[in-house]
Short mmCIF file of the C-alpha atoms (twelve columns), coordinates in Angstrom:
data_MODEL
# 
_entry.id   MODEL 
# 
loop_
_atom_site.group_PDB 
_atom_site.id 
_atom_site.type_symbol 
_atom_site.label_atom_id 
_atom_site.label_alt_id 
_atom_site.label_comp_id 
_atom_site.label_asym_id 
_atom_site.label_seq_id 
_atom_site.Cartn_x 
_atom_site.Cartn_y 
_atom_site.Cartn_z 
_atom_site.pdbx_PDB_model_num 
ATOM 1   C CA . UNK A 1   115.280 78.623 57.378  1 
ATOM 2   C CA . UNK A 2   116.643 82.159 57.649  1 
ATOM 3   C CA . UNK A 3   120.342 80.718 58.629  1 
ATOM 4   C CA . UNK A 4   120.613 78.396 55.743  1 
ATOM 5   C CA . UNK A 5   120.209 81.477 53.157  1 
ATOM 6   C CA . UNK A 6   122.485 83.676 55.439  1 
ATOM 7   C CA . UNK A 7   124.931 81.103 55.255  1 
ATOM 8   C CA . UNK A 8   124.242 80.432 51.080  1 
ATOM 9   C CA . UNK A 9   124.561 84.425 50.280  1 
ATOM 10  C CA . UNK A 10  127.610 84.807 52.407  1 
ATOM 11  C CA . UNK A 11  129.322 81.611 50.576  1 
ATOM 12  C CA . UNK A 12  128.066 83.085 46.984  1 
ATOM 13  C CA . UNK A 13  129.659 86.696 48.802  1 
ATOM 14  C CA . UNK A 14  132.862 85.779 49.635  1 
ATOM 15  C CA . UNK A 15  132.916 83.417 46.435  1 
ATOM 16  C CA . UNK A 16  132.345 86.699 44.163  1 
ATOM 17  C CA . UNK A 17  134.551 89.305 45.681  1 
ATOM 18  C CA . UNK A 18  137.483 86.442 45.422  1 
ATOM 19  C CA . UNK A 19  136.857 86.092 42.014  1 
ATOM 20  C CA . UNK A 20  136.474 89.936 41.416  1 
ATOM 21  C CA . UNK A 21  139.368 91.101 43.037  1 
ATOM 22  C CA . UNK A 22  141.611 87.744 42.324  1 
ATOM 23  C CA . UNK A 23  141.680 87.338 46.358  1 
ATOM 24  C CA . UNK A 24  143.230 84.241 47.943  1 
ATOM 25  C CA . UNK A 25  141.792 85.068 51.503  1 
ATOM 26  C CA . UNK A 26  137.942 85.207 49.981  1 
ATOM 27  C CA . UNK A 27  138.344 82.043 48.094  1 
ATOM 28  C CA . UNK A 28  139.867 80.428 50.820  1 
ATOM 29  C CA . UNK A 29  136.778 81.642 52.953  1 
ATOM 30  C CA . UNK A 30  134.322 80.741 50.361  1 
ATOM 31  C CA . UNK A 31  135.579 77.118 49.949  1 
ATOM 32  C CA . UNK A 32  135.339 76.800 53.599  1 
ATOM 33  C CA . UNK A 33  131.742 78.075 53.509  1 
ATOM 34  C CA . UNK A 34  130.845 76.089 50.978  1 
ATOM 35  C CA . UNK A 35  132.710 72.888 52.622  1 
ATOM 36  C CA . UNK A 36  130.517 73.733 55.608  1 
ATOM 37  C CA . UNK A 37  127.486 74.106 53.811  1 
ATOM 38  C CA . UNK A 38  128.033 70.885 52.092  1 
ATOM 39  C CA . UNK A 39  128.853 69.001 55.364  1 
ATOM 40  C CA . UNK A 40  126.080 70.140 57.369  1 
ATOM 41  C CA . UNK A 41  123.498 69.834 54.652  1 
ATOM 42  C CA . UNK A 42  124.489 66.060 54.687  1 
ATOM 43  C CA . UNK A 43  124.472 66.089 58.672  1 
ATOM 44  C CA . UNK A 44  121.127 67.345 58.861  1 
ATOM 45  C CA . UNK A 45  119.637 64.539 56.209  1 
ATOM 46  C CA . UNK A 46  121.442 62.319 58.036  1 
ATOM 47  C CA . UNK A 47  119.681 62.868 61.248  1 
ATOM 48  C CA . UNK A 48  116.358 63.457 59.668  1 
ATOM 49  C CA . UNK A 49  116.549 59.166 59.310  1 
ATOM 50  C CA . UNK A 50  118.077 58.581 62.963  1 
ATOM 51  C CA . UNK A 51  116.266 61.047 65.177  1 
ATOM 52  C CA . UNK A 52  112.674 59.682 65.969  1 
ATOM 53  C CA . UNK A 53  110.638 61.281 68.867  1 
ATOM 54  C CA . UNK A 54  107.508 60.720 70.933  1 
ATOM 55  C CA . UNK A 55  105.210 62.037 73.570  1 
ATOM 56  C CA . UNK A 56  103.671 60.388 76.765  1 
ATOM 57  C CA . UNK A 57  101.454 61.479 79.283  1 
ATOM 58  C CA . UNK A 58  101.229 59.000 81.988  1 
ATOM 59  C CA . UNK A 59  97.788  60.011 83.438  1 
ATOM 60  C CA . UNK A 60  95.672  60.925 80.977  1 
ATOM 61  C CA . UNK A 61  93.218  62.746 83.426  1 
ATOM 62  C CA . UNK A 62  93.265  65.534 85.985  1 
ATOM 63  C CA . UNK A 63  92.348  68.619 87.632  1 
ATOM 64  C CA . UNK A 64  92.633  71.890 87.374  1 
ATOM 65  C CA . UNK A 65  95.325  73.968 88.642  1 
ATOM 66  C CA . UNK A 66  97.446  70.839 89.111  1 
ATOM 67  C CA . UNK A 67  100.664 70.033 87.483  1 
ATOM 68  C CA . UNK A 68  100.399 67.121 84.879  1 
ATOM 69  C CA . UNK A 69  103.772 65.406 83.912  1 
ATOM 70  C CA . UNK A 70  104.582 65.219 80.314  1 
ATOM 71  C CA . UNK A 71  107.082 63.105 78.769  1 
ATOM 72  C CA . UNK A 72  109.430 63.305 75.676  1 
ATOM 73  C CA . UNK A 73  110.962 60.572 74.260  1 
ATOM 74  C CA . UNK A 74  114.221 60.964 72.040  1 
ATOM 75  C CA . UNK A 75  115.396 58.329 69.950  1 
ATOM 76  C CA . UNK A 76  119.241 58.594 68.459  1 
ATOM 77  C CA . UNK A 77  119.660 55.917 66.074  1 
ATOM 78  C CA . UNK A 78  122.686 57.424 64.761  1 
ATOM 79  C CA . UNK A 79  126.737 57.727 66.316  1 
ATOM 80  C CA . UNK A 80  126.488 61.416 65.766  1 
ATOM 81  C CA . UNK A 81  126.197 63.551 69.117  1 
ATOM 82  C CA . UNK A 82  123.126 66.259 68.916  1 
ATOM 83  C CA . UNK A 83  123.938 68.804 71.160  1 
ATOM 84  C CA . UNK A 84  121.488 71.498 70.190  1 
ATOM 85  C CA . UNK A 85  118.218 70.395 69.855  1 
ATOM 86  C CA . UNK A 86  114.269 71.654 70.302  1 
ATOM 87  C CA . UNK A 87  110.829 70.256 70.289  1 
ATOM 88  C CA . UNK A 88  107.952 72.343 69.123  1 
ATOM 89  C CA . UNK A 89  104.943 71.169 70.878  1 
ATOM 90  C CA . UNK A 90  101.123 72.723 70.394  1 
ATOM 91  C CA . UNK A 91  98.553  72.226 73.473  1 
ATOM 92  C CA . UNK A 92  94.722  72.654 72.090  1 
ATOM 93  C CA . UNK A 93  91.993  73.017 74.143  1 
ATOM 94  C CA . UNK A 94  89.358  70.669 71.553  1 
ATOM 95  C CA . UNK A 95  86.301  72.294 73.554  1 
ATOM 96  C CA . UNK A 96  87.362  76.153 72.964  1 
ATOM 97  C CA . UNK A 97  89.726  75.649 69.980  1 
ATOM 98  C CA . UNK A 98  92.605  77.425 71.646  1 
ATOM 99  C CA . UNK A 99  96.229  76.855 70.460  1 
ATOM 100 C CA . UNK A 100 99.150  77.238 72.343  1 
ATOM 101 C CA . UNK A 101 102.712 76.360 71.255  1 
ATOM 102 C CA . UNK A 102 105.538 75.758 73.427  1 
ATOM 103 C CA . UNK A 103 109.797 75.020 72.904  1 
ATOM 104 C CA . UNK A 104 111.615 72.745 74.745  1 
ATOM 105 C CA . UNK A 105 115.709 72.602 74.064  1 
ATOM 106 C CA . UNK A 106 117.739 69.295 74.793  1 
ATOM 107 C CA . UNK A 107 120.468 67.527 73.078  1 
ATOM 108 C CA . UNK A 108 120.861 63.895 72.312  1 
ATOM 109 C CA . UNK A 109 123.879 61.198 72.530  1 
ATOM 110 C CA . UNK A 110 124.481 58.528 69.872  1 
ATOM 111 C CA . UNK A 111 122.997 55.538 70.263  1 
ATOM 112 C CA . UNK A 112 120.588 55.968 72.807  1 
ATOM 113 C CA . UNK A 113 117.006 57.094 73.733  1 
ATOM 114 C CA . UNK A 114 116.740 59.970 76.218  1 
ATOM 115 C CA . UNK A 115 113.426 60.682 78.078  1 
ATOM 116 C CA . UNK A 116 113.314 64.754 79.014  1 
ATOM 117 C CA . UNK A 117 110.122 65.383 81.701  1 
ATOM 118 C CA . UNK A 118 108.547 68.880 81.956  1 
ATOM 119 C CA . UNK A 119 105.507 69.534 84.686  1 
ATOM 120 C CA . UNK A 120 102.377 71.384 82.560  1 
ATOM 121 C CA . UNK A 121 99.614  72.920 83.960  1 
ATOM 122 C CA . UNK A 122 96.205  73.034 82.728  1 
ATOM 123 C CA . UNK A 123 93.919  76.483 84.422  1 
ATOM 124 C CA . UNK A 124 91.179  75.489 82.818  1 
ATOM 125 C CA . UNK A 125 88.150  72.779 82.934  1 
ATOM 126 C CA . UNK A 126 88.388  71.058 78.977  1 
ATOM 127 C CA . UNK A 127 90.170  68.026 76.709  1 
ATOM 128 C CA . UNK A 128 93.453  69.181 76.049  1 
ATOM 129 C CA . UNK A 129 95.235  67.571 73.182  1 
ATOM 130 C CA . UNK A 130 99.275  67.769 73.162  1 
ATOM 131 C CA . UNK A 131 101.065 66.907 70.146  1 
ATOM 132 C CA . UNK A 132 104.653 66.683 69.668  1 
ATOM 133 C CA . UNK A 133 104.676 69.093 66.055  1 
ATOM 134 C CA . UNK A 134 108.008 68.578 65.085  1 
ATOM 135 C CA . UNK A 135 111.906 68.589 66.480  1 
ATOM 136 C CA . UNK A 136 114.536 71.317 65.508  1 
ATOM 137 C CA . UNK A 137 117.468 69.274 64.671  1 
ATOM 138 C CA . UNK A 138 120.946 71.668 64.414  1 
ATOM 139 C CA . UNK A 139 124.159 70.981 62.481  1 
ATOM 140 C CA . UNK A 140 127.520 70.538 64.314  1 
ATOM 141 C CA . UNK A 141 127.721 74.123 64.597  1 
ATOM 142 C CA . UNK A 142 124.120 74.888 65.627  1 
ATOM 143 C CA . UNK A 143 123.630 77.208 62.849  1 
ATOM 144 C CA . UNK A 144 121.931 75.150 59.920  1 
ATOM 145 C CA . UNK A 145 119.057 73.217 61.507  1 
ATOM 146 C CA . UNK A 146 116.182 71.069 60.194  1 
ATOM 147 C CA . UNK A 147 112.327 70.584 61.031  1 
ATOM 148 C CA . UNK A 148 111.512 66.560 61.344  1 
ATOM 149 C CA . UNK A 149 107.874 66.603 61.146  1 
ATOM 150 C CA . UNK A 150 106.394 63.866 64.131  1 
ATOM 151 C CA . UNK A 151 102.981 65.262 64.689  1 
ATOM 152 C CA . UNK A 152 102.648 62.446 67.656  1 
ATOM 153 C CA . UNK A 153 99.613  63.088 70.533  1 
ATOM 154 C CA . UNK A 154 98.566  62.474 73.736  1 
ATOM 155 C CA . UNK A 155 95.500  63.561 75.215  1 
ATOM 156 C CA . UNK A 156 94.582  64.806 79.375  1 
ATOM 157 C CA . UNK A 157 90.909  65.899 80.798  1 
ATOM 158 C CA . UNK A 158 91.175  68.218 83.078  1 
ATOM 159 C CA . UNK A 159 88.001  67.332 84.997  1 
ATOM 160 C CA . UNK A 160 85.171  69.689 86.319  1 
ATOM 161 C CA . UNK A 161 84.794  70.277 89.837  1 
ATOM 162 C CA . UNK A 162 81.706  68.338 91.064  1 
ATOM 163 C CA . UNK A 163 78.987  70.599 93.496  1 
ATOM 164 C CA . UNK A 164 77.011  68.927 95.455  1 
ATOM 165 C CA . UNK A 165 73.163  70.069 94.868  1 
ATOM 166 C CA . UNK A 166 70.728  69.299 96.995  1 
ATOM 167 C CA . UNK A 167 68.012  66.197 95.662  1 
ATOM 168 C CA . UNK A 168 65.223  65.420 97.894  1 
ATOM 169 C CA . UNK A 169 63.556  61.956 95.818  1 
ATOM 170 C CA . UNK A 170 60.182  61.731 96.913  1 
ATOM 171 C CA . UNK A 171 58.614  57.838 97.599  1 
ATOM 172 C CA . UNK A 172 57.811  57.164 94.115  1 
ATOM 173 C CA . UNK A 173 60.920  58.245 92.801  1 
ATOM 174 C CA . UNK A 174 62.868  55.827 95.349  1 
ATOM 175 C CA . UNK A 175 60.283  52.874 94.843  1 
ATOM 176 C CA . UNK A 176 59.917  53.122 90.736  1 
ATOM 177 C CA . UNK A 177 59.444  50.181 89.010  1 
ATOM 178 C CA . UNK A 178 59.984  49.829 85.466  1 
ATOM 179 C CA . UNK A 179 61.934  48.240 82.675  1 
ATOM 180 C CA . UNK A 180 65.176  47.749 82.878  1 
ATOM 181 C CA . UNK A 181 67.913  45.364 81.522  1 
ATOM 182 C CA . UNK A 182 70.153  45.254 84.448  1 
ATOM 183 C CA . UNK A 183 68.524  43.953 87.787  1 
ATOM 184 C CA . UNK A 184 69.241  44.439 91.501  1 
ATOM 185 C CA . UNK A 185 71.226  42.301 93.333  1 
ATOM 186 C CA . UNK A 186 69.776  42.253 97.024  1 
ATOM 187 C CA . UNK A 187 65.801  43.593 96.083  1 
ATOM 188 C CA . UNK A 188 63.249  41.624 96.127  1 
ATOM 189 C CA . UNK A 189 60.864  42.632 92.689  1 
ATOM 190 C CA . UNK A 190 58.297  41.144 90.567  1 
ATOM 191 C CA . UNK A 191 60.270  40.570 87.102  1 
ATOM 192 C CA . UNK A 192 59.492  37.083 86.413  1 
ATOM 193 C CA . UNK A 193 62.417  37.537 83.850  1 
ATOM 194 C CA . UNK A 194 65.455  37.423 86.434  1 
ATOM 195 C CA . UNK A 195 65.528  35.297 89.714  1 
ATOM 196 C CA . UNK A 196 67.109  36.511 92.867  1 
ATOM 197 C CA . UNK A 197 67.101  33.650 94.970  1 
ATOM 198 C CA . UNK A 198 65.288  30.406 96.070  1 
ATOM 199 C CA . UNK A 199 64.734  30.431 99.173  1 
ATOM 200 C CA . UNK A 200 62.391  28.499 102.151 1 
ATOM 201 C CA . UNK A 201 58.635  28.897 101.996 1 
ATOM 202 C CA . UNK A 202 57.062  31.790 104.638 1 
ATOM 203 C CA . UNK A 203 54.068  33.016 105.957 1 
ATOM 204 C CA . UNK A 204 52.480  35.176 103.184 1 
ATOM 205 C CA . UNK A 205 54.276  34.058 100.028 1 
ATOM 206 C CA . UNK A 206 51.983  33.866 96.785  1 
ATOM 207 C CA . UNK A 207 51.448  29.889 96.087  1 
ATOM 208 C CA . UNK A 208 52.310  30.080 91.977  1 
ATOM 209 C CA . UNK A 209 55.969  31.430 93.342  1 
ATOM 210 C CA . UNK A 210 56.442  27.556 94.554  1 
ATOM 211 C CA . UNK A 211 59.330  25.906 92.729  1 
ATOM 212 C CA . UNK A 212 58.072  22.444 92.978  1 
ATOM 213 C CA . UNK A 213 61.114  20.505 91.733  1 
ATOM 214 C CA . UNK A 214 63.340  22.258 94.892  1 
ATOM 215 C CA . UNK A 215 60.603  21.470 97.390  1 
ATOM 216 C CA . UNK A 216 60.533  18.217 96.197  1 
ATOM 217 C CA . UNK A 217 64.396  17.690 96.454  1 
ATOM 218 C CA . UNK A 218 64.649  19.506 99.888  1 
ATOM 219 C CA . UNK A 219 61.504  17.741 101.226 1 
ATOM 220 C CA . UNK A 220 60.080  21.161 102.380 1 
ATOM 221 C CA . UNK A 221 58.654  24.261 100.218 1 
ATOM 222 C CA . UNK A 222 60.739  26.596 98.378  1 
ATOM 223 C CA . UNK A 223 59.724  29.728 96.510  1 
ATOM 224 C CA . UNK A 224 61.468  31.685 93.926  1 
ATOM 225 C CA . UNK A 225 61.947  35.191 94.773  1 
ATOM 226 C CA . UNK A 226 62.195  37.490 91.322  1 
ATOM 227 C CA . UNK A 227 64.204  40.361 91.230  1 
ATOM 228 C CA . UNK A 228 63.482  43.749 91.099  1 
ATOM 229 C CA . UNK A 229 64.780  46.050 87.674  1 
ATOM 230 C CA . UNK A 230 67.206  48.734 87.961  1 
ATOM 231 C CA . UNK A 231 65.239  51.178 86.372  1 
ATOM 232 C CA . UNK A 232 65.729  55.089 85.951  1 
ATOM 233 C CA . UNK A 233 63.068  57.298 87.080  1 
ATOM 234 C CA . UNK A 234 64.896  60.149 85.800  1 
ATOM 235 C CA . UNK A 235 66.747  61.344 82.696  1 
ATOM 236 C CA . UNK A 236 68.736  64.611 82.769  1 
ATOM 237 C CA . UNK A 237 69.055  66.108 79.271  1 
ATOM 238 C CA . UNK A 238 72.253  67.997 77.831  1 
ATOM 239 C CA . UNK A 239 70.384  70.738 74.906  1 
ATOM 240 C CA . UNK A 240 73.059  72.399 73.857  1 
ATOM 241 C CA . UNK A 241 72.447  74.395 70.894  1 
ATOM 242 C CA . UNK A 242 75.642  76.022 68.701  1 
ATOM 243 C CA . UNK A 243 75.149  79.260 68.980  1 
ATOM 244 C CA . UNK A 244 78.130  81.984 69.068  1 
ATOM 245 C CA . UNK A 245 76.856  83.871 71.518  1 
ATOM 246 C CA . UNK A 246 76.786  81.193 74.059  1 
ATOM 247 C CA . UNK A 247 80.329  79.451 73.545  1 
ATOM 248 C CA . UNK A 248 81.273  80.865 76.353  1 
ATOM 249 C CA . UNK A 249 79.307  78.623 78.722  1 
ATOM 250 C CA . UNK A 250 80.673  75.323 77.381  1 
ATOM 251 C CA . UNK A 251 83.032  74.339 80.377  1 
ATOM 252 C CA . UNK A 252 80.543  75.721 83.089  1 
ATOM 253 C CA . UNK A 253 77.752  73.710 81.412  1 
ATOM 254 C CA . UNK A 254 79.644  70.713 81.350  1 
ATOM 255 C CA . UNK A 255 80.228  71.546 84.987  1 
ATOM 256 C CA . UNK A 256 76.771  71.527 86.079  1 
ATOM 257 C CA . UNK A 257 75.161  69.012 84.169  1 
ATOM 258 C CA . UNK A 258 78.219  66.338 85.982  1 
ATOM 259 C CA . UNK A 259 77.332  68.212 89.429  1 
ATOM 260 C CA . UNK A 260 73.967  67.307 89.326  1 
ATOM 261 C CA . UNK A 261 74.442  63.699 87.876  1 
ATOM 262 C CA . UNK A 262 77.022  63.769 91.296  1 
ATOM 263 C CA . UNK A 263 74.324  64.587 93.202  1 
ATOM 264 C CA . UNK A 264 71.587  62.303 92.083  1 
ATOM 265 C CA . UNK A 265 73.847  59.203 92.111  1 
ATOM 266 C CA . UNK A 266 74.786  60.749 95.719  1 
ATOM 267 C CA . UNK A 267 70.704  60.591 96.683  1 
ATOM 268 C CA . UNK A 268 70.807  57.390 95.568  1 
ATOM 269 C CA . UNK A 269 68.840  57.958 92.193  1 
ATOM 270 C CA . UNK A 270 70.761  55.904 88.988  1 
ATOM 271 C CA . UNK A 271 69.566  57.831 85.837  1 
ATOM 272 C CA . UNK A 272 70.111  58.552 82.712  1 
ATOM 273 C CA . UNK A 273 72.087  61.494 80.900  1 
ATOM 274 C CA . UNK A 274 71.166  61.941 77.358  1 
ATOM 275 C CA . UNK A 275 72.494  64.570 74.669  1 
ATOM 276 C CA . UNK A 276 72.862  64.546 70.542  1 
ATOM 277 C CA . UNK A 277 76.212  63.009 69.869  1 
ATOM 278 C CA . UNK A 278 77.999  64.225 67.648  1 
ATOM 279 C CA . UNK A 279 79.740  61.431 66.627  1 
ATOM 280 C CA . UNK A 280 76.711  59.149 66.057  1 
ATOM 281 C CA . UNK A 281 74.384  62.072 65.005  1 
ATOM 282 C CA . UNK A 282 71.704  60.534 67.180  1 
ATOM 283 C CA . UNK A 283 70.817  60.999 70.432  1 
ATOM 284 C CA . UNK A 284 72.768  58.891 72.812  1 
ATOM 285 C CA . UNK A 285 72.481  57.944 76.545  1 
ATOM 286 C CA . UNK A 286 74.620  57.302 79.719  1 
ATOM 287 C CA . UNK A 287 73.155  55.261 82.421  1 
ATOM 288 C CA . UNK A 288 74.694  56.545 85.504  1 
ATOM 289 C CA . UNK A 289 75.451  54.484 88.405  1 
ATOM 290 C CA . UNK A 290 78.415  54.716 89.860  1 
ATOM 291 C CA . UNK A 291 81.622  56.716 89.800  1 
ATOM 292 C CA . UNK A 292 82.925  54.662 86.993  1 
ATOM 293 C CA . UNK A 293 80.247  56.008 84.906  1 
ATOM 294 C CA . UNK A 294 79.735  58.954 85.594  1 
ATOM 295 C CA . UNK A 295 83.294  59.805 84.303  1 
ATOM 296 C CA . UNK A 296 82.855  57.757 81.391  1 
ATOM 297 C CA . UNK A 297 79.900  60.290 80.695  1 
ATOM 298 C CA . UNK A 298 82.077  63.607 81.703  1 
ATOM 299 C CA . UNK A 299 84.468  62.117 78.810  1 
ATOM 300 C CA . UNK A 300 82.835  61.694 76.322  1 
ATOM 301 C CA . UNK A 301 81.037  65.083 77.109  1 
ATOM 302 C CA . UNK A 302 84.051  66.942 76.675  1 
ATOM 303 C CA . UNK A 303 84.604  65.417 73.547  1 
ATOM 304 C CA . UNK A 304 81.546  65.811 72.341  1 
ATOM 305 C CA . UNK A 305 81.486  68.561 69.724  1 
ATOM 306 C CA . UNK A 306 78.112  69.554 70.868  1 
ATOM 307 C CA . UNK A 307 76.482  71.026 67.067  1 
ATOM 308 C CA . UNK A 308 72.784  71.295 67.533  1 
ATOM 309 C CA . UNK A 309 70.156  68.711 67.382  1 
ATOM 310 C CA . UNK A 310 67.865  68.729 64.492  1 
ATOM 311 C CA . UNK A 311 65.007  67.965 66.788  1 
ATOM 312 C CA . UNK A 312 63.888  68.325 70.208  1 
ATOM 313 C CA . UNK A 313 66.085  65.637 71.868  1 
ATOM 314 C CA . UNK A 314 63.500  64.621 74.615  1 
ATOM 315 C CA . UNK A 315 61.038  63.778 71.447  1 
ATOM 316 C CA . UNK A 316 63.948  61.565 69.491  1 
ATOM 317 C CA . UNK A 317 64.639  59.986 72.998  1 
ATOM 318 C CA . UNK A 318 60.914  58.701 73.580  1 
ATOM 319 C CA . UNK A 319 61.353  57.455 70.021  1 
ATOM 320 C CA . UNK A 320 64.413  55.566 70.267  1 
ATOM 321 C CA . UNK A 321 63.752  54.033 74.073  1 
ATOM 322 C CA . UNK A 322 59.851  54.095 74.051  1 
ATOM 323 C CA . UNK A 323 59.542  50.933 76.003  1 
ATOM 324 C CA . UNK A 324 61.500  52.515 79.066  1 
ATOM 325 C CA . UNK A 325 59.552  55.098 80.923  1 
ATOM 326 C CA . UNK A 326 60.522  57.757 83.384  1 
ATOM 327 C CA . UNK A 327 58.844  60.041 85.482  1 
ATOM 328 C CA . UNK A 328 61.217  63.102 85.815  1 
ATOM 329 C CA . UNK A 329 62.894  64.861 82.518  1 
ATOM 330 C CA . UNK A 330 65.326  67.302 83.505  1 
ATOM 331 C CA . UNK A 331 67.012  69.542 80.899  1 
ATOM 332 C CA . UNK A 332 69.753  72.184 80.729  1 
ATOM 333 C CA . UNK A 333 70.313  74.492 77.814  1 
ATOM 334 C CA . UNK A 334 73.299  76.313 76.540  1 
ATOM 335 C CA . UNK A 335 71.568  79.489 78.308  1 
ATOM 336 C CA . UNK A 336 72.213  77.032 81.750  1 
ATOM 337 C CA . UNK A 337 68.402  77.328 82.438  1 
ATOM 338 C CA . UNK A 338 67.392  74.095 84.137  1 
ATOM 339 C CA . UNK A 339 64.169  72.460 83.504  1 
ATOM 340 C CA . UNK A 340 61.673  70.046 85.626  1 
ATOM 341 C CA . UNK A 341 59.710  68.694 83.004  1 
ATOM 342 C CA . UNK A 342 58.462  72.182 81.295  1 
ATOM 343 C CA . UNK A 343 59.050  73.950 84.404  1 
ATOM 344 C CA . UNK A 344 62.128  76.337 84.910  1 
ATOM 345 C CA . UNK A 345 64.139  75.513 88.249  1 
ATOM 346 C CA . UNK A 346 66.714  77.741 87.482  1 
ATOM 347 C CA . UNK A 347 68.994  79.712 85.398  1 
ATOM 348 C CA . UNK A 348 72.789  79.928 86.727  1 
ATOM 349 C CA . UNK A 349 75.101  82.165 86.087  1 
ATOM 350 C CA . UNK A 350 78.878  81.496 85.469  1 
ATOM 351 C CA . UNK A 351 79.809  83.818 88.125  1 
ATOM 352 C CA . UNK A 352 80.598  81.774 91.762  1 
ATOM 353 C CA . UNK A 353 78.691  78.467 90.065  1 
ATOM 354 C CA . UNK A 354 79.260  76.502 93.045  1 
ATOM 355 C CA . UNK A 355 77.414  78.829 95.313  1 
ATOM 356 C CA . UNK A 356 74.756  78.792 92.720  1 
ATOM 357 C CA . UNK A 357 74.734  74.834 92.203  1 
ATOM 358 C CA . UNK A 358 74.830  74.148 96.190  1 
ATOM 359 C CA . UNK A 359 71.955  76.850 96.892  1 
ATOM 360 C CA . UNK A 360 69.356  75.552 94.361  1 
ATOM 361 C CA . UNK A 361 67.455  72.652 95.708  1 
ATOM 362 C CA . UNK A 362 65.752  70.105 92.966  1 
ATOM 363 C CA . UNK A 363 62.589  68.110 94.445  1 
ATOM 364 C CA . UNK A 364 61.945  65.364 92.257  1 
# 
């Protein structure tokens, strides 16, 4: 706190030459600066119990290029006016580790909590992590100040942009059958596990499907009609090996991996994403359905810390969920090279990705 020895040397100055030379006017100076010293020292301790602060981000998710507001919250507990003020507050990008700190300046009124909004905007695809480091409190004469450590967070994903690819699903990708814990809800299937519907007996219908008790009760036959699993034919695999020299393809393949899970759930295809989490040091899945989950996956991709698999994730995966087959395994390196089974579809490049995504057609 280069004020707070300014002031101290000047005090222990004008303290010194008043002594020296027997000088009313530098005593009378030095007992001011040391009144003033005294007084704001207590000022400042004071307020380090009655100033509290927080952050809030009301949306929590976004896009790039598009302002996201941020909120601070100022809490004055105390009947002491703060009219100089700042907030130091760091944005990190958790994918890239970048750091960037920023100042806000406000003042406070006693007895009261004050809510100061700033727009922020994000240029970049990642999981940006704001935290509130600390608030700059200054004396009455905004010349002594001190830090109150807060070190309160908020988080906002600025989401990829989503490319449509083209899919073609050929017949026995749209009509596979296998297991499945979740069932559909107007498909007629052969799972004797999960019943769709009873419904009137017609020409055709297999005689052991006969609920006997309901055709009994109505007087007429009635069959039970099974239902059909919602299985995934294909699983898209996220190998991302740590290595330095590829760092620099994090966001885009984040970007592509979620534009081609956009695209199969567009094709009508639910499937599964799988990478090595991080978190559970396993390999880990995302079934893919629906919009709702196929943001669920691109979050917890981006905070995935993505530190390379021990083992050849397609091999752990056949391990871990052997009694679910598939028929298509796609998989997309850290290189961006996208696989059909062993076969290489294509590599992108970073450079105009959506022109590369939309002009690469998968047949599967």
């Amino acid at each position: 706190m280069f004020s707070f020895w300014v002031l101290l040397i000047l005090t222990m100055y004008l303290a010194y030459m008043g002594w020296m030379y027997v000088n009313a006017g530098f005593m009378t100076l030095a007992y001011i600066a040391a009144v003033l010293f005294v007084l704001s020292f207590f000022i400042l301790l004071y307020r380090k119990y009655t100033i509290k602060g927080s952050i809030k981000v009301p949306i929590g998710i976004s896009e790039e290029g598009k302002n996201n507001l941020v909120k601070l919250v100022i809490t004055n507990k105390g009947f002491l006016q703060v009219s100089r003020m700042k907030a130091i507050i760091q944005v990190e990008d958790t994918l890239l580790k970048k750091k960037k700190k920023y100042v806000m300046k406000m003042m406070s009124l006693p007895k009261g909590t004050h809510t100061f909004e700033s727009n922020v905007s994000f240029s970049g695809v990642g999981n940006y992590e704001i935290t509130l480091k600390s608030l700059r409190v200054y004396d009455i004469t905004g010349l002594l100040y001190r830090n109150i450590k807060v070190k309160k967070w908020k988080t906002i994903q600025v989401m990829p942009k989503l490319h449509d690819a083209p899919i073609t699903l050929t017949e026995g990708t749209k009509h596979f059958y296998g297991e499945a814990d979740i069932y559909e809800d107007n498909r007629a299937g052969h799972d004797n596990s999960e019943l769709l519907q009873i419904r009137e007996f017609k020409a055709g219908d297999r005689l052991q499907n006969i609920h006997w008790k309901m055709s009994a009760k109505q007087d007429e036959l009635m069959v039970k009609e099974n239902s059909m699993p919602k299985s995934c034919p294909v699983v898209l695999f996220l190998d991302f090996q740590d290595k330095k020299e590829c760092r620099k393809n994090m966001l885009s393949f984040i970007e592509i991996a979620a534009s081609i899970s956009f695209s199969l759930i567009d094709a009508g295809c639910i499937h599964y994403v799988a990478w090595y989490s991080d978190a559970d040091m396993d390999v880990t899945r995302v079934r893919i359905d629906g919009e709702a989950s196929l943001y669920y996956f691109i979050e917890l991709a981006m905070k995935n810390k993505w530190v390379a698999s021990k083992e050849d994730i397609s091999v752990r995966y056949g391990e871990k969920y052997s009694m679910e087959p598939y028929i298509w395994k796609l998989t997309l390196d850290e290189e961006l090279v996208l696989k059909k089974q062993d076969e290489v579809i294509k590599k992108y490049a970073i450079k105009d990705l959506e022109k590369e995504i939309s002009s690469t057609e998968i047949l599967l």
